[in-house]
Short mmCIF file of C-alpha atoms and ligand atoms in Angstrom, two decimals:
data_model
loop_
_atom_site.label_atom_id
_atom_site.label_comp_id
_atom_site.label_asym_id
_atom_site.label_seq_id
_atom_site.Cartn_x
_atom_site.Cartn_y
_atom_site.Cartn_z
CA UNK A 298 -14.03 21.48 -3.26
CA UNK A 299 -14.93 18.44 -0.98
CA UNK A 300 -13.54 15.14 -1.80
CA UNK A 301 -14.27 12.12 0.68
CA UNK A 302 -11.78 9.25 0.53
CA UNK A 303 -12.47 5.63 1.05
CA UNK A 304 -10.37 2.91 2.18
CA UNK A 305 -12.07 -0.42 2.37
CA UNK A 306 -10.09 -3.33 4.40
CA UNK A 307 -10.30 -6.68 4.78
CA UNK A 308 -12.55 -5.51 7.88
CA UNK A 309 -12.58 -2.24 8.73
CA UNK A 310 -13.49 0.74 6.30
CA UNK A 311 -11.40 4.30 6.70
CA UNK A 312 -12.23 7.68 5.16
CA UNK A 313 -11.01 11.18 5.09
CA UNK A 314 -13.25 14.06 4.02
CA UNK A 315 -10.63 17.04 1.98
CA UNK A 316 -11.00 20.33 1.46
CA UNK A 317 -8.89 19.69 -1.68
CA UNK A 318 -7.74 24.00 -2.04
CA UNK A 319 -6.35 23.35 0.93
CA UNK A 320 -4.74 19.86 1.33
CA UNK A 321 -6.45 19.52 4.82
CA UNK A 322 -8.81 16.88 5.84
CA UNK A 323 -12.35 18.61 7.49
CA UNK A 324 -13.21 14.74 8.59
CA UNK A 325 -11.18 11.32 9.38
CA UNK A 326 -12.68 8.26 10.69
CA UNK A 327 -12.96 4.29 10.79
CA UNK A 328 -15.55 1.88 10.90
CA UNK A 329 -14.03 -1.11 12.47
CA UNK A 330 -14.44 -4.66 13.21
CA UNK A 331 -16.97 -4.89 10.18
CA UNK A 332 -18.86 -8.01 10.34
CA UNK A 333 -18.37 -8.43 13.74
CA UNK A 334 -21.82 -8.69 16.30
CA UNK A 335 -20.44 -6.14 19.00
CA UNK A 336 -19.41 -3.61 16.03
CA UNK A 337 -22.82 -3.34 14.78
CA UNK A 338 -21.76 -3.25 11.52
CA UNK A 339 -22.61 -5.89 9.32
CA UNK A 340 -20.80 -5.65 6.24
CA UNK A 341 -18.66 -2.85 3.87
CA UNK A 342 -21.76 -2.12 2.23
CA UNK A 343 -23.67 -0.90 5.82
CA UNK A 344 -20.13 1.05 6.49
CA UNK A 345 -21.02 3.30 4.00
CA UNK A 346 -24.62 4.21 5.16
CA UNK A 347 -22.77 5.16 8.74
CA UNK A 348 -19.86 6.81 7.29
CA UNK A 349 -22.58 9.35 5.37
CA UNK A 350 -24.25 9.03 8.99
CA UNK A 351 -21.28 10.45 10.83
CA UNK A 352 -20.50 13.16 7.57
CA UNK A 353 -23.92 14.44 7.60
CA UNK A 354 -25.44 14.36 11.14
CA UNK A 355 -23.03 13.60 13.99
CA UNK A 356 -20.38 15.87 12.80
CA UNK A 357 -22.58 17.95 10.77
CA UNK A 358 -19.61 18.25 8.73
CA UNK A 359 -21.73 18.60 5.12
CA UNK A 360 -25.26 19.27 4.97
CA UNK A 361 -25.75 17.55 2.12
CA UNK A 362 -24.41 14.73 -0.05
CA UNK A 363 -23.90 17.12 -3.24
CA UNK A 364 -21.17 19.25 -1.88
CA UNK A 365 -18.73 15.91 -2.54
CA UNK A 366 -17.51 16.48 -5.51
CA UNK A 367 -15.91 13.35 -5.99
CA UNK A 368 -15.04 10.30 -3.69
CA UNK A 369 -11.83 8.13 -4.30
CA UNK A 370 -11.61 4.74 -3.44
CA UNK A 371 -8.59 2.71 -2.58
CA UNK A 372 -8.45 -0.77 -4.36
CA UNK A 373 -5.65 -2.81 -3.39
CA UNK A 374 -5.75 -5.07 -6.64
CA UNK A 375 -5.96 -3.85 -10.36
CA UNK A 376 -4.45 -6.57 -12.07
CA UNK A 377 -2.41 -5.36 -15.08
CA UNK A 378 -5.26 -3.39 -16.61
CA UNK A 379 -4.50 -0.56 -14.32
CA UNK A 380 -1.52 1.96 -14.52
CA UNK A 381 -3.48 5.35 -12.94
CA UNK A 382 -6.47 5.90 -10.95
CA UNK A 383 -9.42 6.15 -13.24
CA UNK A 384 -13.12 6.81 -12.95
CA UNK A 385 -15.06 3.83 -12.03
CA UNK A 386 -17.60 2.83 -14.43
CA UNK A 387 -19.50 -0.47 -14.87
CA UNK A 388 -15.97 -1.68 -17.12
CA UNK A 389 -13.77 -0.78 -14.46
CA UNK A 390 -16.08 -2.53 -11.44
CA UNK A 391 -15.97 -6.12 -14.01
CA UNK A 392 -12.36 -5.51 -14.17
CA UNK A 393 -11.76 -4.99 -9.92
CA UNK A 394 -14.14 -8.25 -9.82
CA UNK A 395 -11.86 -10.13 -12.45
CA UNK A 396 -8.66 -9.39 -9.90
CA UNK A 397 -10.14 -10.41 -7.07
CA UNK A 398 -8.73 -13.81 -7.30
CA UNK A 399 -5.90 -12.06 -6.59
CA UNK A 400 -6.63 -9.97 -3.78
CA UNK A 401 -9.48 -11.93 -2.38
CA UNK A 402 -9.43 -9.92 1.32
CA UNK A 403 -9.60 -6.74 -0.26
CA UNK A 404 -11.14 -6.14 -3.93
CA UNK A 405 -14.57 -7.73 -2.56
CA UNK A 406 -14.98 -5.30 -0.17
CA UNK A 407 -13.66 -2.70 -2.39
CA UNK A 408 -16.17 -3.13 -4.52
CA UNK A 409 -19.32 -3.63 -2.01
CA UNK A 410 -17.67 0.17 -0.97
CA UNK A 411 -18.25 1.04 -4.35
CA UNK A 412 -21.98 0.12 -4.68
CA UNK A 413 -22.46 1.57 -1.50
CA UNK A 414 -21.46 4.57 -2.33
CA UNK A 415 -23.49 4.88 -5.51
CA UNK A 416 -26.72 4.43 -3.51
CA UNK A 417 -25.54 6.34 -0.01
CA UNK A 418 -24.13 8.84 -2.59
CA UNK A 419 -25.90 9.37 -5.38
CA UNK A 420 -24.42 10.97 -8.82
CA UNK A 421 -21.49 11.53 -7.19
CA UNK A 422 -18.11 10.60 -9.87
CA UNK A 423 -16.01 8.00 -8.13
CA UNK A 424 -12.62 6.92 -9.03
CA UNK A 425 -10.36 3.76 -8.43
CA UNK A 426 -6.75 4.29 -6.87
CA UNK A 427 -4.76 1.16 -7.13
CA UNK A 428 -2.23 -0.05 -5.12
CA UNK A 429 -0.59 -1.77 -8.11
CA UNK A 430 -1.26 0.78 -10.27
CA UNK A 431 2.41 2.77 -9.33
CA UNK A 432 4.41 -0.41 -10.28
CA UNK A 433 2.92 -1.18 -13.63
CA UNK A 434 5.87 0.36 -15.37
CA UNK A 435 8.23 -2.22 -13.74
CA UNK A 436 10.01 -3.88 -16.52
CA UNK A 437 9.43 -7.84 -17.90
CA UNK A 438 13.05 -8.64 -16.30
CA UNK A 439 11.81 -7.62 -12.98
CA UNK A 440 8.11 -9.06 -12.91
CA UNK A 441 8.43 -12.52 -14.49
CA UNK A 442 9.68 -15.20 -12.34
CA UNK A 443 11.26 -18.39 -12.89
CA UNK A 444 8.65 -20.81 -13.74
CA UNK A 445 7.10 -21.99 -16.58
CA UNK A 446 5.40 -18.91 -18.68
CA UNK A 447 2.54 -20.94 -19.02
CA UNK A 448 1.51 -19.89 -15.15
CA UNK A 449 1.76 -16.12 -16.36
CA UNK A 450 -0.50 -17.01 -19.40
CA UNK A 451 -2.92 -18.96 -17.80
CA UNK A 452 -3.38 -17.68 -13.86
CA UNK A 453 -1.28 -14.10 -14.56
CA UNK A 454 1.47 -15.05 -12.19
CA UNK A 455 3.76 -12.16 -12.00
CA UNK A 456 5.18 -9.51 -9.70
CA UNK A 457 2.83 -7.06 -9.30
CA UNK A 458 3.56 -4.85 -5.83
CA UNK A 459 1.94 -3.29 -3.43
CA UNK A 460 2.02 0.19 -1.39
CA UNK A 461 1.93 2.22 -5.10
CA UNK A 462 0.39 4.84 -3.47
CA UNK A 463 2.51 5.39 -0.82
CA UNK A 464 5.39 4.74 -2.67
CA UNK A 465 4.80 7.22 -4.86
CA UNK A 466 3.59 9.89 -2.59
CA UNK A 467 7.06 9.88 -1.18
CA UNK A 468 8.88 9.45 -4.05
CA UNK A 469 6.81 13.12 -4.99
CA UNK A 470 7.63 14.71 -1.89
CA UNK A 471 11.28 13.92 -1.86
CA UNK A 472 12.24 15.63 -5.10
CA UNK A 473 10.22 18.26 -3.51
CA UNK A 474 12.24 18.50 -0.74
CA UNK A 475 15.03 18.23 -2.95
CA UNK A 476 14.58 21.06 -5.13
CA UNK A 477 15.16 18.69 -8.13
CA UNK A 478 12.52 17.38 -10.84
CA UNK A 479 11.60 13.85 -10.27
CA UNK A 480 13.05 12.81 -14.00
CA UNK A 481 16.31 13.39 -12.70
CA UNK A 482 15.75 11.60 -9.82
CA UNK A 483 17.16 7.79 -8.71
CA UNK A 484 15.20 7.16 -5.60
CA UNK A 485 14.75 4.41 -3.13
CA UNK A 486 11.15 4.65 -1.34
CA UNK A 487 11.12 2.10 1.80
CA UNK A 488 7.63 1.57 2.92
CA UNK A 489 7.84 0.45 6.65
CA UNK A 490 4.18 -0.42 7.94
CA UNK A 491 2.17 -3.55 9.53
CA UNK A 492 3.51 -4.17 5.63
CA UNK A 493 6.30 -3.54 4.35
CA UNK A 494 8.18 -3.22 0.94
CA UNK A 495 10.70 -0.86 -0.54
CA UNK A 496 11.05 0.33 -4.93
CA UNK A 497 13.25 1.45 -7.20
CA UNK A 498 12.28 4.80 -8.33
CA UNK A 499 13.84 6.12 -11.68
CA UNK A 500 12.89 9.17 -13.03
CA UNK A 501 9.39 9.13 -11.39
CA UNK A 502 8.77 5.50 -12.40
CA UNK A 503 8.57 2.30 -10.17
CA UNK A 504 11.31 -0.19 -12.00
CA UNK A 505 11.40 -2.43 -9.36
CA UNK A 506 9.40 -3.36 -6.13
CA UNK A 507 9.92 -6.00 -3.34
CA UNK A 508 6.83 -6.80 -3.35
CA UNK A 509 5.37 -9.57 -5.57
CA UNK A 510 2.58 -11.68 -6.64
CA UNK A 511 1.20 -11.13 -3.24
CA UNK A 512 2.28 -9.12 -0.11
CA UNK A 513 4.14 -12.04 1.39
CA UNK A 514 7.39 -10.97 -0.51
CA UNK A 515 10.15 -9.07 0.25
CA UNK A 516 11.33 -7.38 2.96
CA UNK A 517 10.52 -8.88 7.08
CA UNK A 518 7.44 -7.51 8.34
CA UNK A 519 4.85 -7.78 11.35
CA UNK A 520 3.85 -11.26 10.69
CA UNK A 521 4.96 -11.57 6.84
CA UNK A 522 7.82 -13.83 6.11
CA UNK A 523 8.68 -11.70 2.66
CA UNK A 524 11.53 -13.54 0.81
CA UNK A 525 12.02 -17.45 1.21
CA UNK A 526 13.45 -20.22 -0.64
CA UNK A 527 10.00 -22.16 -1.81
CA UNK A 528 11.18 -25.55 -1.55
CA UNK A 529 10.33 -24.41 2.37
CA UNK A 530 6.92 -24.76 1.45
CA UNK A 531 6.64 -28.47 0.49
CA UNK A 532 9.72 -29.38 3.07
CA UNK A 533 7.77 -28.51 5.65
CA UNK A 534 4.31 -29.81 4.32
CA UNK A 535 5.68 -33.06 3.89
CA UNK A 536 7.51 -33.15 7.52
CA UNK A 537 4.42 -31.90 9.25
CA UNK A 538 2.28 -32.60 7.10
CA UNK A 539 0.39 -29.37 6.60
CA UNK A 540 -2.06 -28.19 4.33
CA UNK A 541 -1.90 -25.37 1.97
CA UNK A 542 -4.23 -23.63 4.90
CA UNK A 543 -2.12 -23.80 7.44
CA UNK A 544 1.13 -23.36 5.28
CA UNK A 545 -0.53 -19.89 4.19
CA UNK A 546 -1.38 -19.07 8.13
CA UNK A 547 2.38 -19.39 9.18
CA UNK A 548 3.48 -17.55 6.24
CA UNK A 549 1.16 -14.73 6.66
CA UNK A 550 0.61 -15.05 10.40
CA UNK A 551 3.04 -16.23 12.25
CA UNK A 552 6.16 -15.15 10.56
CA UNK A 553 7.92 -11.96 10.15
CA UNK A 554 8.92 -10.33 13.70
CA UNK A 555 6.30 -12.24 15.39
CA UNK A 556 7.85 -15.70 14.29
CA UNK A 557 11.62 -14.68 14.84
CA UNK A 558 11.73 -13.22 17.67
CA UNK A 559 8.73 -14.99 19.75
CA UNK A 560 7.62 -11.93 21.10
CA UNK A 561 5.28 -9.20 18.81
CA UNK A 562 4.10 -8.49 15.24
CA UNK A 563 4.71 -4.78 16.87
CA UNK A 564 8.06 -3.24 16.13
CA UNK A 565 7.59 -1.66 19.39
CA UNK A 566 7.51 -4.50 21.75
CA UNK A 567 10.52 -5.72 19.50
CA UNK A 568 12.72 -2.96 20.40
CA UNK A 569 11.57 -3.04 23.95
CA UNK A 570 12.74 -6.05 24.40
CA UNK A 571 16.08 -6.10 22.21
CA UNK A 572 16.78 -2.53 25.01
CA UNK A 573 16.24 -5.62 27.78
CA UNK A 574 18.99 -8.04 25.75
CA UNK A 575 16.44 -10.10 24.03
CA UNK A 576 18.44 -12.35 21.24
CA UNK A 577 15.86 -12.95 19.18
CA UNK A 578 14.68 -9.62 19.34
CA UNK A 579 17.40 -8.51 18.30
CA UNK A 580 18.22 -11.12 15.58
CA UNK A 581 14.48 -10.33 14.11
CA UNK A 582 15.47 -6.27 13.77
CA UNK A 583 19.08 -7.33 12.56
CA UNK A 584 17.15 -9.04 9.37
CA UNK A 585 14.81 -6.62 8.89
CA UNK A 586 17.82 -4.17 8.21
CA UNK A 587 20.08 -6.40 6.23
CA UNK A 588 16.93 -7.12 4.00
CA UNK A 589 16.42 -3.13 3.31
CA UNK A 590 20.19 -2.90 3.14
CA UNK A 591 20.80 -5.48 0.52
CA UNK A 592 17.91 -4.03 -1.67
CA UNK A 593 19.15 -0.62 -1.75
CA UNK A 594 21.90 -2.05 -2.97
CA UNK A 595 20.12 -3.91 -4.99
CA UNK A 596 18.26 -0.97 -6.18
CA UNK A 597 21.27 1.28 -6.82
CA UNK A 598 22.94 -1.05 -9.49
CA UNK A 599 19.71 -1.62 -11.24
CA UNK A 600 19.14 2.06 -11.65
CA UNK A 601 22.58 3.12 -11.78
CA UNK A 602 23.10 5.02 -9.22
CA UNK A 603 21.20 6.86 -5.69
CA UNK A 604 20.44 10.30 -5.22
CA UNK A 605 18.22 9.38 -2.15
CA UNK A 606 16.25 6.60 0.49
CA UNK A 607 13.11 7.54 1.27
CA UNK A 608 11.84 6.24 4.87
CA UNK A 609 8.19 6.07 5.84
CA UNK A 610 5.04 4.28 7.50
CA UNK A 611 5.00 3.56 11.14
CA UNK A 612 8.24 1.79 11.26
CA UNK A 613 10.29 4.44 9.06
CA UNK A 614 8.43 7.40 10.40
CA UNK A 615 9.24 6.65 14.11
CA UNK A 616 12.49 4.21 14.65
CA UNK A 617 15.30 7.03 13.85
CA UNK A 618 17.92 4.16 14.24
CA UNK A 619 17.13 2.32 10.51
CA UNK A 620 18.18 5.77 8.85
CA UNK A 621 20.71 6.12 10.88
CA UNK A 622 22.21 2.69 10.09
CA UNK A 623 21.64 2.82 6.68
CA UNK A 624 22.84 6.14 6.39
CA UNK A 625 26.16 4.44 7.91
CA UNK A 626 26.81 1.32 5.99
CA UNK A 627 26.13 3.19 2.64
CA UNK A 628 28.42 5.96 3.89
CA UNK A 629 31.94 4.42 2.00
CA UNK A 630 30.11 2.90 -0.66
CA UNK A 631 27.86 6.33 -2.17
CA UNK A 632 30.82 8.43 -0.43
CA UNK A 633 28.05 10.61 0.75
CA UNK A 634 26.37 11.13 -2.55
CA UNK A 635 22.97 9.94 -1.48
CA UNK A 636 20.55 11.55 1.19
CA UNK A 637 18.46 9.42 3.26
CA UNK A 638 15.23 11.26 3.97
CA UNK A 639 12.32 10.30 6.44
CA UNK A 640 8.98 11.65 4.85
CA UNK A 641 5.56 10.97 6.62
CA UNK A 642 3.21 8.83 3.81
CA UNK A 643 0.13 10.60 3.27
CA UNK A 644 -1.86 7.89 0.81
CA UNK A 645 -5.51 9.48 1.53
CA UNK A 646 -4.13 12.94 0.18
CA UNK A 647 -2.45 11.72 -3.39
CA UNK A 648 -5.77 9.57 -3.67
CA UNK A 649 -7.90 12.79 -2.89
CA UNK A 650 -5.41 14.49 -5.39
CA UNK A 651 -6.16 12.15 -8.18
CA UNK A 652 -9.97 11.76 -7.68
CA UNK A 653 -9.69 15.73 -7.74
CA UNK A 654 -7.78 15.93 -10.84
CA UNK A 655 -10.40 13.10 -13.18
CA UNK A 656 -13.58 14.73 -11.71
CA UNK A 657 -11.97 18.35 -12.55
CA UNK A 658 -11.26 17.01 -16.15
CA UNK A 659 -14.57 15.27 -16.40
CA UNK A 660 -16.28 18.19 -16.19
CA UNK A 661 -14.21 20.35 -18.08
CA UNK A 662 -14.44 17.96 -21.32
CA UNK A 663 -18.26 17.67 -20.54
CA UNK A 664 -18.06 21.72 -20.92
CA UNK A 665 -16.29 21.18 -24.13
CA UNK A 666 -18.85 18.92 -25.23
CA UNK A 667 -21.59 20.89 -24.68
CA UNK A 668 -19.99 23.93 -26.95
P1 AMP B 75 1.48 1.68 9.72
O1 AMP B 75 0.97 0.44 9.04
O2 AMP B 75 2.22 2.59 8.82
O3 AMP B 75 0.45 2.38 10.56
O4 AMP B 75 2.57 1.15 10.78
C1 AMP B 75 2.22 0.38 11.88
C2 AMP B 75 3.45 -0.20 12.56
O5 AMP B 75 4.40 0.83 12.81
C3 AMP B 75 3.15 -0.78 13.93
O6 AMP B 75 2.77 -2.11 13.86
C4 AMP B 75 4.45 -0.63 14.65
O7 AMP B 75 5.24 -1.79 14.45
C5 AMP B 75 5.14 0.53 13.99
N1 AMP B 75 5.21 1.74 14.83
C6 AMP B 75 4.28 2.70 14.98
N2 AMP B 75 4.70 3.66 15.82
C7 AMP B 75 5.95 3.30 16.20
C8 AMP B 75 6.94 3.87 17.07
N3 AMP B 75 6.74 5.02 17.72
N4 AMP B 75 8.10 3.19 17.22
C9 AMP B 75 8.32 2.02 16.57
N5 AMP B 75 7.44 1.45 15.74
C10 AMP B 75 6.27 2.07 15.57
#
């Protein structure tokens, strides 16, 4: 069966075309620089009509629209209503448009994916796959902040998290690879991307993520600040008199590895230059592993104990050195109880997986229907 994936960014779209029997993709590909002149690509919606363009008669790689069974569509923001991927219906789309407040870069073009797809791709199910869904079982304690509850009432200020699907890709994988079911399982799963953010696993469930209202908490990342005392904020509004604009450009843009060390958002260039005695360098990768460091920790009290770290996206997959030092520092503490695992993210497959799994039972309770 033929599933097509969809990934709609703030301006690029990505898909993946599975043969789900065999966990393979048949087609990969990415429309980028949407919206741009030179890309010739006006908007998400336009994606879509060249993404069935390269499917169907560049790559001949279907020769028709009906053999997808299904197409799954990331959606970075579901708001609370969402704990697992579901089939998109008109409900659902009001419901992606209602979070969009809170994920105004990527729901919008989410959903112009979405109505693409039902014209490009007529009659074919689609489903939702939400980022946030993974960490909707994360406890009051560990999604309310400190402020007045009034702000959670009125504008839905919580922790929500991020990465769900990667998180919990891994987290599937590693009890795998473990030989043990995920209930009995007390996992760490450090995602380690252009974003990045780490949760507490517990018996298959997120209980905590770093993560939180937006992306911009947590752990260091490319340009991301993650955590930060707030009174930052208005110190530095008042001293240099910035607006909330430019506040939310240093924060998102101009921090993380980028901002500490001078140099690159790019992990690579970093350790380039730490190999060349770089301070900063090196002072920007020395935060970015006390930060994971201190949340396992974090992590292992809350869930009362570690079996295992999970390592993965660009960063885990590829700098050897963060498992290794982990590995070491936890060494006295866990006395060798826990493993610390690297495990390539696959996000496109689990959502292929899912859209797979609603379309099959679609039909088969349609079949039961018709009896
Ligand atoms: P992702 O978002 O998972 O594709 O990760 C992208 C980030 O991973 C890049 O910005 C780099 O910082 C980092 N990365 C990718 N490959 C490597 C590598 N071989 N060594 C170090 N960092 C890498």
């Amino acid at each position: 069966m033929l599933i097509l994936v969809i990934n709609c960014g703030s301006s690029s779209a990505k898909y993946q075309l599975f043969d789900i029997e065999s966990k393979r993709h048949i087609a990969k590909g990415i429309v980028e620089r949407i919206g741009e002149k030179r890309s010739g690509c006006e908007n998400h919606y336009e994606s879509i009509r060249i993404i069935k363009d390269r499917l169907l008669n560049d790559g001949a790689f279907v020769e028709s629209v009906s053999e997808i069974k299904g197409i799954g569509h990331r959606v970075v923001h579901g708001g609370e209503e969402f704990g697992e991927a579901v089939i998109i219906d008109k409900k659902v789309i009001e419901s992606i448009e209602m979070s969009s407040e809170l994920a105004p870069l990527h729901n919008p073009p989410s959903l112009e994916g979405i109505r693409a797809c039902k014209r490009y791709f007529p009659g074919i199910p689609q489903i939702a796959v939400f980022d946030t869904a993974f960490h909707q079982s994360i406890p009051p304690h560990a999604y309310i902040y400190g402020i007045p509850f009034i702000f959670y009432k009125k504008y839905k200020i919580r922790r929500y998290g991020f990465h769900g699907t990667s998180h919990r890709f891994v987290a599937n994988e590693a009890a795998r690879i473990l030989k043990k079911p995920i209930r009995k399982l007390k996992l760490v799963t450090v995602h380690l991307g252009n974003g990045c953010s780490m949760a507490a696993v517990l018996s298959g469930k997120s209980v905590d993520t770093t993560m939180g209202f937006t992306p911009l908490e947590g752990l260091l990342m490319g340009t991301r600040s993650g955590d930060l005392d707030p009174a930052i904020v208005t110190f530095l509004m008042e001293k240099e008199g910035f607006g909330i604009r430019r506040i939310n450009e240093i924060l998102n843009k101009e921090s993380g590895f980028l901002g500490v060390s001078g140099i690159s958002n790019d992990m690579r260039d970093v350790l380039s230059e730490m190999k060349k005695g770089n301070r900063r360098a090196a002072v920007a990768f020395e935060i970015f592993v006390y930060r994971i460091k201190k949340y396992i920790g974090a992590y292992a009290a809350v869930m009362g104990g570690l079996d295992a770290v999970v390592l993965t996206g660009g960063i885990g997959e590829n700098v050897t050195r963060i498992k290794k030092e982990l590995s070491r520092a936890f060494r006295p503490v866990l006395r060798g109880q826990a493993k610390f695992l690297i495990i390539p993210t696959n996000e496109e497959l689990l959502i292929a997986e899912d859209t797979y799994r609603l379309v099959r039972n679609k039909r088969l309770s349609a079949e039961g229907g018709s009896d």
